[in-house]
Coordinates of C-alpha atoms and ligand atoms in Angstrom, one line a residue:
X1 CA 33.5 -68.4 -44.5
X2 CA 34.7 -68.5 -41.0
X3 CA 33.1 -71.1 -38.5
X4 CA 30.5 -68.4 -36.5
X5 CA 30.6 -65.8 -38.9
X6 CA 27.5 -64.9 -41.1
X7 CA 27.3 -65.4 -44.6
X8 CA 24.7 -63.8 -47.0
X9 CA 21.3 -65.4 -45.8
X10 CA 22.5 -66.0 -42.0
X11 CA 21.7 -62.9 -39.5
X12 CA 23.8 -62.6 -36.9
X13 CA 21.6 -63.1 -34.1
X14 CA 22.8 -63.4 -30.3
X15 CA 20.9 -67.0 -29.7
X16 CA 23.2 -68.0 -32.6
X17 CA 26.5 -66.2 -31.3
X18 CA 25.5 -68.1 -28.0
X19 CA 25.6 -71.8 -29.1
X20 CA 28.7 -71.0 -30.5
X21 CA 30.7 -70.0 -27.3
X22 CA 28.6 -72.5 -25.2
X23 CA 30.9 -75.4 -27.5
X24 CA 33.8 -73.2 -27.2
X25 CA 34.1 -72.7 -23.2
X26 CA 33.2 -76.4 -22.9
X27 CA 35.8 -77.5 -25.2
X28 CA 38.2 -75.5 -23.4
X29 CA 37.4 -75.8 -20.0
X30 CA 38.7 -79.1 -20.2
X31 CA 42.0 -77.6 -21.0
X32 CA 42.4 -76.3 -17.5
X33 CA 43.4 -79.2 -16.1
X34 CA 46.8 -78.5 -17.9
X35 CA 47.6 -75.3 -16.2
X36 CA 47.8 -74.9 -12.2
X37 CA 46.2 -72.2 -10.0
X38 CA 48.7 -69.2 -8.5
X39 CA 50.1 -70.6 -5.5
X40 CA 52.8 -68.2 -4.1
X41 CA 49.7 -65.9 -2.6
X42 CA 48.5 -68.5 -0.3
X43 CA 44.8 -67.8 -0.6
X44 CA 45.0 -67.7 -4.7
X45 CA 45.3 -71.6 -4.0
X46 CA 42.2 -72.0 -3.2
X47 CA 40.1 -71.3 -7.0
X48 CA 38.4 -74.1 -8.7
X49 CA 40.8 -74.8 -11.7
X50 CA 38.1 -75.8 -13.6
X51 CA 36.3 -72.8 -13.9
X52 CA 36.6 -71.1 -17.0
X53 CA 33.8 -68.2 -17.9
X54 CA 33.4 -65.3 -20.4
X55 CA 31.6 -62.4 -21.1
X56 CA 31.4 -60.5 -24.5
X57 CA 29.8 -56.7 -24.4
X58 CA 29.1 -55.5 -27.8
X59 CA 28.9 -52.2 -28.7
X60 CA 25.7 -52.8 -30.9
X61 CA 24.3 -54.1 -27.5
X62 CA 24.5 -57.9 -27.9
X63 CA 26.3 -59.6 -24.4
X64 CA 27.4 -63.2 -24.6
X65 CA 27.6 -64.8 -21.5
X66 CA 28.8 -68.2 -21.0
X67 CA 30.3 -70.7 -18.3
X68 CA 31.6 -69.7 -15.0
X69 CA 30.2 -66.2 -15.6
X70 CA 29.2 -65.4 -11.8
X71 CA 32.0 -66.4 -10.0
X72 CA 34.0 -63.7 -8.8
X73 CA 37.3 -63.2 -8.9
X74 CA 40.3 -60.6 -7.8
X75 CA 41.1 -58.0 -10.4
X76 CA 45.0 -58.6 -9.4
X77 CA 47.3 -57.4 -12.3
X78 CA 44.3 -56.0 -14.3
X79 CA 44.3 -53.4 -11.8
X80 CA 47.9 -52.0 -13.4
X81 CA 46.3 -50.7 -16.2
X82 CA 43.6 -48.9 -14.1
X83 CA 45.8 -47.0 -11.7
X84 CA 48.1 -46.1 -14.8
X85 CA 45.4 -44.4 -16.5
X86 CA 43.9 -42.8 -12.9
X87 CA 48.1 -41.5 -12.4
X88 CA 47.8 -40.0 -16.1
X89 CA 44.3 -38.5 -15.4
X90 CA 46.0 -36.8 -12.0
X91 CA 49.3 -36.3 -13.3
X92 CA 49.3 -35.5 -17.0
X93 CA 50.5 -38.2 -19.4
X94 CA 54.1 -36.6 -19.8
X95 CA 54.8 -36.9 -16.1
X96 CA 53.8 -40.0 -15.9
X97 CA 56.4 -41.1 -19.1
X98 CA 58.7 -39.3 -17.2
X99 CA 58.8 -42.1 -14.5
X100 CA 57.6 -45.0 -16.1
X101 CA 58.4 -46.5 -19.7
X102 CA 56.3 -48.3 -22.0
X103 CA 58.6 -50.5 -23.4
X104 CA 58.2 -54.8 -22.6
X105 CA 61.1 -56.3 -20.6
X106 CA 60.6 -59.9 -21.7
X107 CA 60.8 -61.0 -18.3
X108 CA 58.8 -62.3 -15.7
X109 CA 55.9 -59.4 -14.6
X110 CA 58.0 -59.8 -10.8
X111 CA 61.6 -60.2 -12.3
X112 CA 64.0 -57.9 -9.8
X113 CA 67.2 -58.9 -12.2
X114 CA 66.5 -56.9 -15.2
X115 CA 65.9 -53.9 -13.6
X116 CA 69.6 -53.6 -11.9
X117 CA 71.6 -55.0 -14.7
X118 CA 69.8 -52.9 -17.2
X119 CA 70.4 -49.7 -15.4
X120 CA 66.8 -47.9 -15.8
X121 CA 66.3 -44.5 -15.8
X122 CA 62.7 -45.7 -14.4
X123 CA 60.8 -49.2 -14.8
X124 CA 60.7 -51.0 -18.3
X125 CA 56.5 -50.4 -18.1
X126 CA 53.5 -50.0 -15.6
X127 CA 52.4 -53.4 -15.4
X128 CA 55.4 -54.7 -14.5
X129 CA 55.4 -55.1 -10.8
X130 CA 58.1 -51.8 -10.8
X131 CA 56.0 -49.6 -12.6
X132 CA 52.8 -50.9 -11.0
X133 CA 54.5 -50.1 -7.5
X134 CA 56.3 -46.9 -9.0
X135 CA 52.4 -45.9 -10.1
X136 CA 51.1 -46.2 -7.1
X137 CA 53.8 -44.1 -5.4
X138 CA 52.7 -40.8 -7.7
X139 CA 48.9 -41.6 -7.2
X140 CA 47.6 -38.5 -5.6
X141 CA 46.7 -39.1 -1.7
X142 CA 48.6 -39.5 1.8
X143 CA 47.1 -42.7 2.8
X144 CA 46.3 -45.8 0.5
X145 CA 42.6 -45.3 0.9
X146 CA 43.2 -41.8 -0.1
X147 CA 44.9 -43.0 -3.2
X148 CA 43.0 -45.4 -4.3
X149 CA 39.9 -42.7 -3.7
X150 CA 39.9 -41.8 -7.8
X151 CA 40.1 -45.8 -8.9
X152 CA 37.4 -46.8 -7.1
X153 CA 34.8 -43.5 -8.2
X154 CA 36.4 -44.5 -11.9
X155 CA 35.8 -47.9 -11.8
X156 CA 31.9 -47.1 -10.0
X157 CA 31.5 -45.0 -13.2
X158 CA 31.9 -47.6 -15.5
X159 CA 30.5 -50.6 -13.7
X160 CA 27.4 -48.6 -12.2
X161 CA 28.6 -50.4 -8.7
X162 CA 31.2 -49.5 -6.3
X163 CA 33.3 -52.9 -6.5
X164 CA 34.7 -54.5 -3.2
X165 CA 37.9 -55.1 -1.8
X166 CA 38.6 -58.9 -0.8
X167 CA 40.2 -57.8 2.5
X168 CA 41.4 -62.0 2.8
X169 CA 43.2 -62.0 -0.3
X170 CA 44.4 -58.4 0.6
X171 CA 46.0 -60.0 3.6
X172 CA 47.3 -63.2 2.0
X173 CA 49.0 -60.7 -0.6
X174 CA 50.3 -58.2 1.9
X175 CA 51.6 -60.8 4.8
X176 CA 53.1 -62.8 1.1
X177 CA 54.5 -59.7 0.2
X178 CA 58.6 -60.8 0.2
X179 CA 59.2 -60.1 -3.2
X180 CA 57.1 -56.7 -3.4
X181 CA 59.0 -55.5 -0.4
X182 CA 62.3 -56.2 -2.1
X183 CA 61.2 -54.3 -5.4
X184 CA 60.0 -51.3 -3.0
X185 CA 63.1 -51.1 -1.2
X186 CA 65.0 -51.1 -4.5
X187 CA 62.9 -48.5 -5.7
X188 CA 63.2 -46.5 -2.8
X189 CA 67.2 -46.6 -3.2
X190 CA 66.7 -45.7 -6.6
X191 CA 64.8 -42.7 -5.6
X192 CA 61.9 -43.5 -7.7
X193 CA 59.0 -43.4 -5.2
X194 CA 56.9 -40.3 -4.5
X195 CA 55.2 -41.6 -1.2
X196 CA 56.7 -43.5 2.0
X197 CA 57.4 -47.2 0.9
X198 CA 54.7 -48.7 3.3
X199 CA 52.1 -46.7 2.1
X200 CA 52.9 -47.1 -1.7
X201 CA 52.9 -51.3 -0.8
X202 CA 49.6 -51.5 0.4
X203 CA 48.0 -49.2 -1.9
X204 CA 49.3 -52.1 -4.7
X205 CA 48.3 -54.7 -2.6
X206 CA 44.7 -53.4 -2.0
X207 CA 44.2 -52.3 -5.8
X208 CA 45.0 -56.3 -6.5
X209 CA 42.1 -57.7 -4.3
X210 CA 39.4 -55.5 -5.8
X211 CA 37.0 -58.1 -6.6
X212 CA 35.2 -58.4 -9.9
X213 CA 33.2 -60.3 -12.0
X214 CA 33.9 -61.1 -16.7
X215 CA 31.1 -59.0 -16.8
X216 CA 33.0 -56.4 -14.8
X217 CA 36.0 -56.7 -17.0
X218 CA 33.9 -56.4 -20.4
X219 CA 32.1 -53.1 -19.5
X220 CA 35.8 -51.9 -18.6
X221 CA 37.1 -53.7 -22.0
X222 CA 34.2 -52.1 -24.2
X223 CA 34.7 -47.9 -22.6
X224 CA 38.5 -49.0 -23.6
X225 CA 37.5 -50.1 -27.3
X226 CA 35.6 -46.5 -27.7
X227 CA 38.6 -44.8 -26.6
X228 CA 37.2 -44.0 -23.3
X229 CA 33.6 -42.6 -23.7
X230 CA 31.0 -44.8 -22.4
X231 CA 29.0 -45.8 -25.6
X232 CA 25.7 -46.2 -23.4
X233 CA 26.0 -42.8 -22.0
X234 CA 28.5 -41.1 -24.4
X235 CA 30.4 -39.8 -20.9
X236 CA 34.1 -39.3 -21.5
X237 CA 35.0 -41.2 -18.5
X238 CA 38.7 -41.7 -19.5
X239 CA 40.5 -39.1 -21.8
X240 CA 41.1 -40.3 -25.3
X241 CA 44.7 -39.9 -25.0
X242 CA 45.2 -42.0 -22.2
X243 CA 42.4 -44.8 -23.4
X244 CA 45.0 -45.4 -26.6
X245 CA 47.8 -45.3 -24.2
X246 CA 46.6 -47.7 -21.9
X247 CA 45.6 -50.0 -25.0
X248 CA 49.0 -49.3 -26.6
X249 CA 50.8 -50.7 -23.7
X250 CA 48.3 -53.9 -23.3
X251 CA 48.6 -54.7 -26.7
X252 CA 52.4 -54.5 -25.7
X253 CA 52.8 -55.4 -22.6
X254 CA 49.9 -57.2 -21.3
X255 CA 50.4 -60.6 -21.2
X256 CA 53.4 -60.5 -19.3
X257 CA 56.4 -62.1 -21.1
X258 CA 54.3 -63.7 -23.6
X259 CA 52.7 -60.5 -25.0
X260 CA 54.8 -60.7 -28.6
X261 CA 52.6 -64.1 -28.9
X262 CA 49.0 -63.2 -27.9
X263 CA 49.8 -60.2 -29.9
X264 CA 50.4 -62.3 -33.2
X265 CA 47.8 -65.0 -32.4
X266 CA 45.0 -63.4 -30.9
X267 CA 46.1 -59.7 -32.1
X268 CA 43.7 -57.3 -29.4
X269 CA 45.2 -55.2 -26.4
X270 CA 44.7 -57.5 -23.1
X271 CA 45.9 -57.8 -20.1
X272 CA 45.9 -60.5 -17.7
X273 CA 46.1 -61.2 -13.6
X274 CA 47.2 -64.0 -11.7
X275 CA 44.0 -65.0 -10.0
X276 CA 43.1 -66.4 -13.9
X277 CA 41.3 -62.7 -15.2
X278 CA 42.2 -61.3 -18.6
X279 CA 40.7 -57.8 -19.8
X280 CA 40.8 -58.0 -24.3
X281 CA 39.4 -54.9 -26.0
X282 CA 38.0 -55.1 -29.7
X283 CA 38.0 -51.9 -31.2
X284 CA 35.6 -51.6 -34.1
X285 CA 37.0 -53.0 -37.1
X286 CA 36.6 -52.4 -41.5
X287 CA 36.2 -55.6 -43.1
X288 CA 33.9 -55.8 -46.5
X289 CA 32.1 -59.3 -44.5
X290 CA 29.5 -58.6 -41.7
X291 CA 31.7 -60.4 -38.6
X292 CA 30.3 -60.8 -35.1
X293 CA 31.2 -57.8 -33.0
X294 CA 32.4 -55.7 -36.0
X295 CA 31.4 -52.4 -34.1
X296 CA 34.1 -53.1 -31.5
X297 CA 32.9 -55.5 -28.0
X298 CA 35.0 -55.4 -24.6
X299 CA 35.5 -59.2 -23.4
X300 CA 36.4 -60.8 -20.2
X301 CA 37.7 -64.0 -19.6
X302 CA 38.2 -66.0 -16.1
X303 CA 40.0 -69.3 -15.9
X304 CA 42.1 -69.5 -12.5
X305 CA 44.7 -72.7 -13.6
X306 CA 47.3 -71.2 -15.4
X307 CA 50.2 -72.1 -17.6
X308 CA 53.9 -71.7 -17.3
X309 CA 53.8 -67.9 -18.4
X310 CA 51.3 -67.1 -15.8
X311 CA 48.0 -66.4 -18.1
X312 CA 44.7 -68.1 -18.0
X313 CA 45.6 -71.3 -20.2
X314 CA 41.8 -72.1 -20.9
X315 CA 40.9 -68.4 -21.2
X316 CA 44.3 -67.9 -23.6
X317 CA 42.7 -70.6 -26.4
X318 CA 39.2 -69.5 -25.9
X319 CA 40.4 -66.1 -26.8
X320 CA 42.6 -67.0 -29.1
X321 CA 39.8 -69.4 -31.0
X322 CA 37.1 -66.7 -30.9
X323 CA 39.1 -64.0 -32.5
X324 CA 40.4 -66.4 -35.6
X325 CA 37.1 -67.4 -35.9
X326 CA 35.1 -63.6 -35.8
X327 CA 38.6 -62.2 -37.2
X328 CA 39.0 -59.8 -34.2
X329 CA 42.7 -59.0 -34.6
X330 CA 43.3 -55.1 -35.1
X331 CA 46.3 -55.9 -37.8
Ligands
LIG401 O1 52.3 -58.6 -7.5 C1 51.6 -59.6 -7.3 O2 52.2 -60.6 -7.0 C2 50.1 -59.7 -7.6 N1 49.4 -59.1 -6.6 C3 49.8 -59.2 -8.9 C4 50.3 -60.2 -9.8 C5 49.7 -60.3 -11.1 O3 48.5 -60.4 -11.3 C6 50.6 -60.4 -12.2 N2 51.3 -59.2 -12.6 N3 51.6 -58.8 -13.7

Protein backbone atom coordinates (compact mmCIF):
# COMPACT_ATOMS: atom_id res chain seq x y z
CA UNK A 1 0.00 0.00 0.00
CA UNK A 2 1.26 3.27 -1.12
CA UNK A 3 2.46 5.95 1.54
CA UNK A 4 -1.02 8.44 1.47
CA UNK A 5 -3.15 6.05 -0.15
CA UNK A 6 -6.16 4.37 1.67
CA UNK A 7 -6.34 0.96 2.48
CA UNK A 8 -9.59 -1.03 3.42
CA UNK A 9 -10.57 0.72 6.87
CA UNK A 10 -8.82 4.22 6.09
CA UNK A 11 -11.29 6.92 4.33
CA UNK A 12 -9.80 9.13 2.33
CA UNK A 13 -10.53 12.26 3.99
CA UNK A 14 -9.11 15.79 2.93
CA UNK A 15 -7.67 16.64 6.77
CA UNK A 16 -5.73 13.38 6.01
CA UNK A 17 -4.67 14.17 2.33
CA UNK A 18 -3.62 17.54 3.99
CA UNK A 19 -0.98 16.36 6.54
CA UNK A 20 0.39 14.51 3.90
CA UNK A 21 1.43 17.45 1.43
CA UNK A 22 2.06 19.73 4.44
CA UNK A 23 5.49 17.02 5.02
CA UNK A 24 5.81 16.96 1.44
CA UNK A 25 6.21 20.82 0.49
CA UNK A 26 8.29 21.23 3.63
CA UNK A 27 10.56 18.52 2.77
CA UNK A 28 10.94 19.97 -0.54
CA UNK A 29 11.02 23.41 -0.11
CA UNK A 30 14.30 22.96 1.30
CA UNK A 31 15.34 21.72 -2.04
CA UNK A 32 15.12 25.12 -3.59
CA UNK A 33 18.08 26.26 -2.49
CA UNK A 34 19.64 23.97 -5.23
CA UNK A 35 17.98 25.69 -8.18
CA UNK A 36 18.33 29.53 -8.99
CA UNK A 37 15.60 32.08 -9.88
CA UNK A 38 15.22 33.20 -13.91
CA UNK A 39 17.59 35.95 -14.24
CA UNK A 40 17.85 36.99 -17.95
CA UNK A 41 14.26 38.97 -17.41
CA UNK A 42 15.62 41.40 -15.00
CA UNK A 43 12.55 41.63 -12.84
CA UNK A 44 12.16 37.58 -12.61
CA UNK A 45 15.25 38.10 -10.21
CA UNK A 46 13.58 39.42 -7.81
CA UNK A 47 11.15 36.01 -6.39
CA UNK A 48 11.80 34.48 -3.07
CA UNK A 49 13.62 31.17 -4.10
CA UNK A 50 12.32 29.63 -1.18
CA UNK A 51 8.87 29.66 -2.00
CA UNK A 52 7.42 26.67 -3.00
CA UNK A 53 3.31 26.22 -2.91
CA UNK A 54 0.65 23.90 -4.38
CA UNK A 55 -2.76 23.59 -4.98
CA UNK A 56 -4.69 20.33 -5.79
CA UNK A 57 -8.51 20.72 -7.30
CA UNK A 58 -10.34 17.46 -7.26
CA UNK A 59 -12.98 16.72 -9.26
CA UNK A 60 -14.94 15.05 -6.40
CA UNK A 61 -14.49 18.61 -4.74
CA UNK A 62 -11.67 18.04 -2.24
CA UNK A 63 -8.79 21.16 -2.73
CA UNK A 64 -5.50 20.75 -1.07
CA UNK A 65 -3.77 23.73 -0.44
CA UNK A 66 -0.38 23.95 1.01
CA UNK A 67 2.71 26.37 1.35
CA UNK A 68 3.30 29.39 -0.56
CA UNK A 69 -0.24 29.11 -1.87
CA UNK A 70 -1.00 33.09 -2.10
CA UNK A 71 1.80 34.41 -3.60
CA UNK A 72 1.29 35.28 -7.01
CA UNK A 73 3.14 34.74 -9.75
CA UNK A 74 3.42 35.44 -13.82
CA UNK A 75 1.78 32.82 -15.89
CA UNK A 76 4.90 33.10 -18.41
CA UNK A 77 5.27 29.91 -20.58
CA UNK A 78 1.94 28.46 -19.24
CA UNK A 79 0.41 31.01 -21.24
CA UNK A 80 1.61 28.90 -24.60
CA UNK A 81 -0.78 26.39 -24.03
CA UNK A 82 -3.61 28.97 -23.54
CA UNK A 83 -3.25 31.07 -26.65
CA UNK A 84 -2.77 27.66 -28.71
CA UNK A 85 -5.98 26.44 -27.70
CA UNK A 86 -7.74 30.24 -28.05
CA UNK A 87 -5.80 30.08 -32.09
CA UNK A 88 -7.49 26.54 -32.50
CA UNK A 89 -10.89 27.83 -31.10
CA UNK A 90 -10.59 30.97 -33.75
CA UNK A 91 -8.91 29.16 -36.36
CA UNK A 92 -9.94 25.55 -36.52
CA UNK A 93 -7.44 22.87 -35.35
CA UNK A 94 -6.26 21.94 -39.04
CA UNK A 95 -5.12 25.49 -39.64
CA UNK A 96 -3.48 25.81 -36.87
CA UNK A 97 -1.31 22.25 -37.63
CA UNK A 98 -0.88 23.79 -40.77
CA UNK A 99 1.55 26.37 -39.19
CA UNK A 100 2.66 24.95 -36.20
CA UNK A 101 3.90 21.20 -35.34
CA UNK A 102 3.52 19.17 -32.40
CA UNK A 103 6.51 17.42 -32.41
CA UNK A 104 9.44 18.18 -29.20
CA UNK A 105 12.70 19.66 -30.48
CA UNK A 106 14.87 18.55 -27.61
CA UNK A 107 16.18 21.84 -27.31
CA UNK A 108 16.15 24.68 -25.17
CA UNK A 109 12.26 26.34 -25.20
CA UNK A 110 14.37 29.77 -26.87
CA UNK A 111 16.87 27.67 -29.00
CA UNK A 112 17.23 29.87 -32.58
CA UNK A 113 19.77 26.98 -33.94
CA UNK A 114 17.50 24.18 -34.56
CA UNK A 115 15.07 25.89 -36.30
CA UNK A 116 17.55 27.00 -39.38
CA UNK A 117 19.57 23.88 -39.56
CA UNK A 118 16.50 21.71 -39.48
CA UNK A 119 14.82 23.52 -42.32
CA UNK A 120 11.04 23.72 -40.78
CA UNK A 121 8.19 23.90 -42.79
CA UNK A 122 6.83 25.76 -39.48
CA UNK A 123 8.04 25.60 -35.70
CA UNK A 124 8.82 22.08 -34.06
CA UNK A 125 5.65 23.02 -31.46
CA UNK A 126 3.58 25.91 -29.81
CA UNK A 127 5.37 26.22 -26.72
CA UNK A 128 8.45 26.60 -28.12
CA UNK A 129 9.24 30.28 -28.13
CA UNK A 130 8.66 29.93 -32.43
CA UNK A 131 5.44 28.51 -32.22
CA UNK A 132 4.40 30.58 -29.19
CA UNK A 133 5.32 33.77 -31.24
CA UNK A 134 4.07 32.05 -34.65
CA UNK A 135 0.56 31.66 -32.35
CA UNK A 136 0.29 34.73 -31.54
CA UNK A 137 0.75 36.07 -35.06
CA UNK A 138 -2.64 34.04 -36.34
CA UNK A 139 -4.60 35.09 -33.05
CA UNK A 140 -7.57 36.96 -34.39
CA UNK A 141 -7.15 40.94 -33.71
CA UNK A 142 -5.21 44.15 -35.11
CA UNK A 143 -3.70 45.27 -31.98
CA UNK A 144 -2.31 43.04 -29.01
CA UNK A 145 -5.08 44.01 -26.74
CA UNK A 146 -7.37 43.05 -29.51
CA UNK A 147 -5.72 39.61 -29.62
CA UNK A 148 -5.42 38.85 -26.47
CA UNK A 149 -9.35 39.93 -26.14
CA UNK A 150 -10.59 35.97 -26.36
CA UNK A 151 -7.64 34.73 -23.62
CA UNK A 152 -8.54 36.88 -21.19
CA UNK A 153 -12.82 36.24 -21.49
CA UNK A 154 -11.48 32.30 -21.58
CA UNK A 155 -9.34 32.50 -18.79
CA UNK A 156 -12.32 34.86 -16.70
CA UNK A 157 -14.55 31.83 -17.61
CA UNK A 158 -12.64 29.42 -15.82
CA UNK A 159 -11.17 31.35 -12.95
CA UNK A 160 -14.52 33.30 -12.23
CA UNK A 161 -12.07 36.53 -12.20
CA UNK A 162 -10.62 38.54 -14.92
CA UNK A 163 -6.74 38.00 -14.09
CA UNK A 164 -4.23 40.93 -14.33
CA UNK A 165 -1.48 41.82 -16.40
CA UNK A 166 1.86 42.62 -14.37
CA UNK A 167 2.53 45.71 -16.60
CA UNK A 168 6.49 45.67 -14.61
CA UNK A 169 7.27 42.36 -15.64
CA UNK A 170 5.66 43.11 -19.05
CA UNK A 171 8.19 45.78 -19.39
CA UNK A 172 11.20 43.98 -18.00
CA UNK A 173 10.24 41.20 -20.74
CA UNK A 174 9.65 43.50 -23.58
CA UNK A 175 12.71 46.11 -23.01
CA UNK A 176 14.75 42.15 -22.42
CA UNK A 177 13.31 41.12 -25.43
CA UNK A 178 16.85 40.49 -27.66
CA UNK A 179 16.33 37.00 -28.24
CA UNK A 180 12.41 37.26 -29.04
CA UNK A 181 13.17 39.92 -31.47
CA UNK A 182 15.73 37.70 -33.25
CA UNK A 183 13.21 34.72 -33.47
CA UNK A 184 10.52 37.28 -34.85
CA UNK A 185 12.71 38.60 -37.41
CA UNK A 186 13.50 35.13 -38.46
CA UNK A 187 10.07 34.24 -38.59
CA UNK A 188 9.24 37.14 -40.45
CA UNK A 189 11.92 36.16 -43.22
CA UNK A 190 10.53 32.89 -43.19
CA UNK A 191 7.14 34.19 -43.91
CA UNK A 192 5.50 32.54 -41.15
CA UNK A 193 3.80 35.47 -39.34
CA UNK A 194 0.22 36.57 -40.04
CA UNK A 195 0.42 40.03 -38.23
CA UNK A 196 3.17 42.94 -38.27
CA UNK A 197 6.21 41.66 -36.13
CA UNK A 198 5.82 44.40 -33.42
CA UNK A 199 2.48 43.65 -32.76
CA UNK A 200 2.81 39.80 -32.69
CA UNK A 201 5.96 40.61 -29.90
CA UNK A 202 4.06 42.24 -27.52
CA UNK A 203 1.06 40.30 -27.69
CA UNK A 204 3.69 37.28 -26.38
CA UNK A 205 5.20 39.42 -24.10
CA UNK A 206 1.82 40.65 -22.47
CA UNK A 207 0.20 37.00 -22.47
CA UNK A 208 3.64 36.11 -20.25
CA UNK A 209 2.96 38.67 -17.41
CA UNK A 210 -0.64 37.65 -16.79
CA UNK A 211 -0.44 37.14 -13.21
CA UNK A 212 -1.87 34.14 -11.42
CA UNK A 213 -2.08 32.31 -8.47
CA UNK A 214 -1.61 27.60 -8.00
CA UNK A 215 -5.00 27.99 -7.36
CA UNK A 216 -5.46 29.70 -10.70
CA UNK A 217 -3.45 27.09 -12.41
CA UNK A 218 -5.47 24.09 -10.81
CA UNK A 219 -9.01 25.26 -11.88
CA UNK A 220 -7.29 25.60 -15.45
CA UNK A 221 -5.50 22.03 -14.83
CA UNK A 222 -8.92 20.35 -13.64
CA UNK A 223 -11.38 21.96 -17.00
CA UNK A 224 -8.16 20.32 -18.92
CA UNK A 225 -8.51 16.84 -16.99
CA UNK A 226 -12.51 16.86 -18.10
CA UNK A 227 -11.58 17.45 -21.54
CA UNK A 228 -12.63 20.94 -21.39
CA UNK A 229 -16.15 21.16 -19.74
CA UNK A 230 -16.19 22.81 -16.45
CA UNK A 231 -17.22 19.89 -14.02
CA UNK A 232 -18.85 22.56 -11.61
CA UNK A 233 -20.96 24.01 -14.29
CA UNK A 234 -20.78 21.30 -16.98
CA UNK A 235 -20.05 24.46 -19.64
CA UNK A 236 -17.96 23.31 -22.51
CA UNK A 237 -15.54 26.12 -22.19
CA UNK A 238 -12.90 24.57 -24.45
CA UNK A 239 -13.81 22.09 -27.31
CA UNK A 240 -12.94 18.44 -26.54
CA UNK A 241 -10.84 18.22 -29.48
CA UNK A 242 -8.60 20.86 -28.65
CA UNK A 243 -8.56 20.04 -24.57
CA UNK A 244 -6.82 16.52 -25.80
CA UNK A 245 -4.69 18.39 -28.10
CA UNK A 246 -3.43 20.82 -25.83
CA UNK A 247 -2.84 17.83 -23.22
CA UNK A 248 -1.22 15.72 -25.99
CA UNK A 249 1.30 18.29 -26.57
CA UNK A 250 2.02 18.99 -22.61
CA UNK A 251 2.35 15.61 -22.02
CA UNK A 252 4.93 16.00 -25.03
CA UNK A 253 6.23 19.00 -24.95
CA UNK A 254 5.72 20.72 -21.76
CA UNK A 255 8.63 20.59 -19.77
CA UNK A 256 10.71 22.04 -22.21
CA UNK A 257 13.78 19.73 -23.10
CA UNK A 258 13.14 17.58 -20.24
CA UNK A 259 9.64 16.55 -21.14
CA UNK A 260 10.68 12.63 -22.17
CA UNK A 261 11.64 12.57 -18.26
CA UNK A 262 8.74 14.18 -16.37
CA UNK A 263 6.78 12.10 -18.77
CA UNK A 264 8.37 8.77 -17.45
CA UNK A 265 8.65 9.85 -13.84
CA UNK A 266 5.74 11.82 -13.01
CA UNK A 267 3.64 10.51 -16.21
CA UNK A 268 0.65 13.58 -16.40
CA UNK A 269 0.52 16.43 -19.18
CA UNK A 270 2.24 19.64 -17.64
CA UNK A 271 3.65 22.48 -18.60
CA UNK A 272 5.84 24.73 -16.93
CA UNK A 273 7.05 28.74 -17.06
CA UNK A 274 10.09 30.45 -16.04
CA UNK A 275 8.82 32.55 -13.23
CA UNK A 276 8.78 28.84 -11.23
CA UNK A 277 4.69 27.87 -12.38
CA UNK A 278 3.92 24.45 -13.61
CA UNK A 279 0.22 23.51 -14.81
CA UNK A 280 -0.16 19.09 -14.36
CA UNK A 281 -3.53 17.72 -15.27
CA UNK A 282 -4.83 14.27 -13.79
CA UNK A 283 -7.34 12.83 -15.82
CA UNK A 284 -9.53 10.32 -14.01
CA UNK A 285 -7.93 7.16 -13.82
CA UNK A 286 -9.22 2.88 -13.43
CA UNK A 287 -7.32 1.33 -10.84
CA UNK A 288 -9.17 -1.73 -8.71
CA UNK A 289 -7.54 0.44 -5.25
CA UNK A 290 -9.49 3.66 -4.11
CA UNK A 291 -6.35 6.34 -4.75
CA UNK A 292 -6.55 10.01 -3.81
CA UNK A 293 -7.90 11.98 -6.67
CA UNK A 294 -8.89 8.87 -8.68
CA UNK A 295 -11.74 11.04 -10.46
CA UNK A 296 -9.14 13.15 -12.16
CA UNK A 297 -7.70 16.70 -9.96
CA UNK A 298 -5.99 19.76 -11.88
CA UNK A 299 -2.75 20.81 -9.75
CA UNK A 300 -0.62 23.80 -9.63
CA UNK A 301 2.65 24.12 -8.45
CA UNK A 302 4.90 27.37 -7.70
CA UNK A 303 8.62 27.28 -6.84
CA UNK A 304 10.53 30.26 -8.49
CA UNK A 305 14.47 28.67 -8.14
CA UNK A 306 14.94 26.61 -10.88
CA UNK A 307 17.26 23.89 -12.18
CA UNK A 308 19.51 23.65 -15.12
CA UNK A 309 16.49 22.71 -17.52
CA UNK A 310 14.56 25.67 -16.50
CA UNK A 311 11.57 23.90 -14.37
CA UNK A 312 10.62 24.44 -10.83
CA UNK A 313 13.24 22.05 -9.11
CA UNK A 314 11.25 21.95 -5.72
CA UNK A 315 7.85 21.89 -7.55
CA UNK A 316 9.44 19.01 -10.14
CA UNK A 317 10.02 16.47 -6.88
CA UNK A 318 6.91 17.54 -5.14
CA UNK A 319 5.17 16.49 -8.27
CA UNK A 320 7.02 13.81 -9.03
CA UNK A 321 6.63 12.36 -5.21
CA UNK A 322 2.84 12.95 -5.06
CA UNK A 323 2.06 11.12 -8.22
CA UNK A 324 4.34 7.82 -7.18
CA UNK A 325 2.83 7.97 -4.10
CA UNK A 326 -1.34 8.50 -5.30
CA UNK A 327 -0.14 6.59 -8.66
CA UNK A 328 -1.31 9.51 -10.86
CA UNK A 329 0.57 8.59 -13.97
CA UNK A 330 -1.87 8.13 -17.08
CA UNK A 331 0.34 4.92 -18.40
O1 LIG B 1 10.11 33.94 -23.83
C1 LIG B 1 10.41 34.17 -22.68
O2 LIG B 1 11.53 34.40 -22.40
C2 LIG B 1 9.41 34.15 -21.52
N1 LIG B 1 8.58 35.22 -21.48
C3 LIG B 1 8.66 32.88 -21.45
C4 LIG B 1 9.61 31.86 -21.10
C5 LIG B 1 9.11 30.66 -20.43
O3 LIG B 1 8.38 30.66 -19.46
C6 LIG B 1 9.71 29.43 -20.96
N2 LIG B 1 9.21 29.03 -22.22
N3 LIG B 1 8.98 27.93 -22.58
Amino acid sequence: MVQGAANWNTEITEDWLQNYVDDWVSFYRKQTSEGEVASYIPILKEANQDHLGITILGNNGMTINSGDVDVPFTIQSISKVLSFIVGCMERGVSYMLDRVDVEPTGEAFNSIMHLEMRQLKKPFNPFINAGAITVCSILDGKTSDEKLEPLFELLEKMLGYRPALNVDVYESERDSSMRNRAIGYYLLETGYLESDLNITLETYFKQCSIEVTVEDLAKIGMILANDGEDPNSRDELIPRQVARLAKALMLTCGMYDASGKFAAYVGVPAKSGVSGGIIAVSPPRVREEELPFIDGCGIGVFGPALDDKGNSIAGIKLLRHIAKQWDLSIF
